[in-house]
Tab-separated table of C-alpha atoms in Angstrom:
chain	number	residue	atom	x	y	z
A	1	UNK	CA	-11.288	-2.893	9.924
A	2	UNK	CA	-14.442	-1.086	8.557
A	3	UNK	CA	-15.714	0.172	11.567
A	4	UNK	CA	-12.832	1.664	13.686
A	5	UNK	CA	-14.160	5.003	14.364
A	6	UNK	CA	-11.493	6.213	11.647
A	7	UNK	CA	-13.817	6.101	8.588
A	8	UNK	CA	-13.092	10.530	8.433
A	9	UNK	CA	-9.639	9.738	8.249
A	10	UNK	CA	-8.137	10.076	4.746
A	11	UNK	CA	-6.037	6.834	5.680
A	12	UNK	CA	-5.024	4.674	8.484
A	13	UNK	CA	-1.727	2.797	8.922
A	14	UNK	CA	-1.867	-0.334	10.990
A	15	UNK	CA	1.869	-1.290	11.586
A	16	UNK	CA	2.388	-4.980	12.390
A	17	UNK	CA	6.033	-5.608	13.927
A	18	UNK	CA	7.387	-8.954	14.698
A	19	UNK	CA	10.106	-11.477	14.161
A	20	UNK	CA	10.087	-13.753	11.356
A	21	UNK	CA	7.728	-16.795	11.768
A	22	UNK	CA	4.912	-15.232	14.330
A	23	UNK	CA	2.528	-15.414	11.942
A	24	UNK	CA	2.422	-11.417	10.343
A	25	UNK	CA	1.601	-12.165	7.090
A	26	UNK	CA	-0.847	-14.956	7.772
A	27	UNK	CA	-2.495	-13.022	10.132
A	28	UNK	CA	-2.485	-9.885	7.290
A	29	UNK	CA	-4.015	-12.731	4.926
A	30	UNK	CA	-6.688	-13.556	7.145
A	31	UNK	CA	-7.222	-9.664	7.460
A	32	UNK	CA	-6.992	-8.728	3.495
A	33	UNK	CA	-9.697	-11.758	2.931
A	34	UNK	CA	-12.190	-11.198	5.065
A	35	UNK	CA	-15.598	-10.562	4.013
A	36	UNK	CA	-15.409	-7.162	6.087
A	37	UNK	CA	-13.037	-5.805	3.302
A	38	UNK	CA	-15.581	-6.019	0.635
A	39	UNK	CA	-15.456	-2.508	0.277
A	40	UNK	CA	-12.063	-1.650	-0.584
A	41	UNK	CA	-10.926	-1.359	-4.102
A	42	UNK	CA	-8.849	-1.636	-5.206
A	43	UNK	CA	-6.894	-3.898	-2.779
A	44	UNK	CA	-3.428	-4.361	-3.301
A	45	UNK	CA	-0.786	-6.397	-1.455
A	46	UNK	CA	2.576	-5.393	-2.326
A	47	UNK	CA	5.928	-7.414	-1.275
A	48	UNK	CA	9.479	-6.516	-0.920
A	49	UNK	CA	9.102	-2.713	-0.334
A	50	UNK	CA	12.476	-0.571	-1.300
A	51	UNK	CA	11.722	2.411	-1.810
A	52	UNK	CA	9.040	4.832	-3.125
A	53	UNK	CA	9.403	4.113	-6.877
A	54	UNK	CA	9.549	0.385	-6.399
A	55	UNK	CA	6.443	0.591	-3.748
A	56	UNK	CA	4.646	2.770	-6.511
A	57	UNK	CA	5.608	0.926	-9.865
A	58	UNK	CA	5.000	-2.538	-7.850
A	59	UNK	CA	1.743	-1.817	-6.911
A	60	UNK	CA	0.548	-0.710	-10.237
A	61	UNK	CA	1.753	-3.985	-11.244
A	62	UNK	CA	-0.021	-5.656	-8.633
A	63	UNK	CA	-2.943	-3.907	-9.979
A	64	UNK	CA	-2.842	-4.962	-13.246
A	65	UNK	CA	-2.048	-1.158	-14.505
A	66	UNK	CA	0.757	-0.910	-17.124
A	67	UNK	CA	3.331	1.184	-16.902
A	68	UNK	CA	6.717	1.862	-18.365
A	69	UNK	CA	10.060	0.978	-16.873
A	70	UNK	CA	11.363	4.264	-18.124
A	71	UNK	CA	8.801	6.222	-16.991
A	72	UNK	CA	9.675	5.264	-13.044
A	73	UNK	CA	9.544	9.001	-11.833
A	74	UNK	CA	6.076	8.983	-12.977
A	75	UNK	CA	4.825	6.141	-10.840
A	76	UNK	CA	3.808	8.324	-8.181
A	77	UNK	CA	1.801	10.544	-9.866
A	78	UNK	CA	-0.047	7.461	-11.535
A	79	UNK	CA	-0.469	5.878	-8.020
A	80	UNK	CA	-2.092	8.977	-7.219
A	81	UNK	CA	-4.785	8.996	-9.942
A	82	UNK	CA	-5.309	5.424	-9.089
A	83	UNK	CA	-5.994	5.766	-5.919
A	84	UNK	CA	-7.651	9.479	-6.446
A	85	UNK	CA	-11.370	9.361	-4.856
A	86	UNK	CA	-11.211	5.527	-4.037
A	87	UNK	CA	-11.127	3.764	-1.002
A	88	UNK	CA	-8.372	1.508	-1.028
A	89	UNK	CA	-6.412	-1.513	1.219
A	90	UNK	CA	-3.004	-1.541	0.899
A	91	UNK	CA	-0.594	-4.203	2.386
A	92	UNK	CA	3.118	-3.281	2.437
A	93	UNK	CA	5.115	-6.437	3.514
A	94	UNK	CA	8.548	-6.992	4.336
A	95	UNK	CA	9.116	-3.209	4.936
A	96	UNK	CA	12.908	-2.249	5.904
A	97	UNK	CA	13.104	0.140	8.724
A	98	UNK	CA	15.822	1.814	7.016
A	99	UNK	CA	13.884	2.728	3.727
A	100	UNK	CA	10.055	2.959	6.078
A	101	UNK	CA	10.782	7.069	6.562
A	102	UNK	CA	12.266	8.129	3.083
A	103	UNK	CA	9.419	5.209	1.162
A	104	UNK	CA	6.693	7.689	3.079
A	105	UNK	CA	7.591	10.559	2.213
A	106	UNK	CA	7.046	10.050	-1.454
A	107	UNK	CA	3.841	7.169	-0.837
A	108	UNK	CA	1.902	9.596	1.042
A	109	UNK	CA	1.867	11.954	-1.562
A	110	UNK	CA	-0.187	8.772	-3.990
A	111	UNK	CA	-2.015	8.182	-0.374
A	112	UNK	CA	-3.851	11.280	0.688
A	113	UNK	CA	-6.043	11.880	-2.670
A	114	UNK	CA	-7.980	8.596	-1.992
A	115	UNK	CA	-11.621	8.460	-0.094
A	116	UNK	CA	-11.763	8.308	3.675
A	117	UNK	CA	-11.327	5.425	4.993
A	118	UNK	CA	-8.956	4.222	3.315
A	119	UNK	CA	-5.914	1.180	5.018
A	120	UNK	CA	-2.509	1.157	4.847
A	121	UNK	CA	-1.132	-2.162	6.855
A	122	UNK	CA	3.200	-2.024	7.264
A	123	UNK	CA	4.262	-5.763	8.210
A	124	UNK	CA	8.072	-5.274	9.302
A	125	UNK	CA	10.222	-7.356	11.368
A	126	UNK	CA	11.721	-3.757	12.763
């Protein structure tokens, strides 16, 4: 994961597509806590992806960042500065194919302000 020729890269997405009970998320698991992924952080796994408010605001959560319910639109643009200048893992699981285009447009944005190198893993049964 750390030594894929990709470290120049702002960010890479790994997309891992499969039907339910192959083993995607244990095999992401085994991934996400490896000793190779030391030096990521943060590292954030993020479940039930809807869209790119919900993505954002969860992951803050998952982070342990606070943030307001009413301040939703804003999520992004905190995402951002989290992830501004840091190398980060990011595990999107249970993405819908149907929300995948429209939930990038707006995650990218938080995305491409973080150090090279930086993972983006999409587990999806589409």
């Amino acid at each position: 994961m750390t030594r894929d020729g990709s470290s120049d890269d702002d960010f890479s997405i790994i997309p891992i597509v499969g039907m339910d009970g192959v083993g995607k998320t244990t095999f992401t698991h085994l991934i996400y806590n490896d000793g190779a992924c030391k030096g990521f952080d943060p590292k954030v796994w993020v479940d039930q992806s809807y869209d790119d408010v919900d993505v954002a605001n969860e992951t803050l959560l998952n982070m342990r960042k606070w943030y307001f319910k009413e301040y939703q639109l804003n999520a992004q643009l905190t995402l951002r500065k989290e992830f501004s200048q840091k190398r980060f893992f990011l595990v999107l699981e249970n993405a819908q194919s149907n929300n995948i285009v429209d939930n990038w447009k707006g995650l990218k944005f938080a995305f491409m302000f973080g150090a090279p190198g930086n993972k983006v893993i999409v587990i999806t049964r589409d």
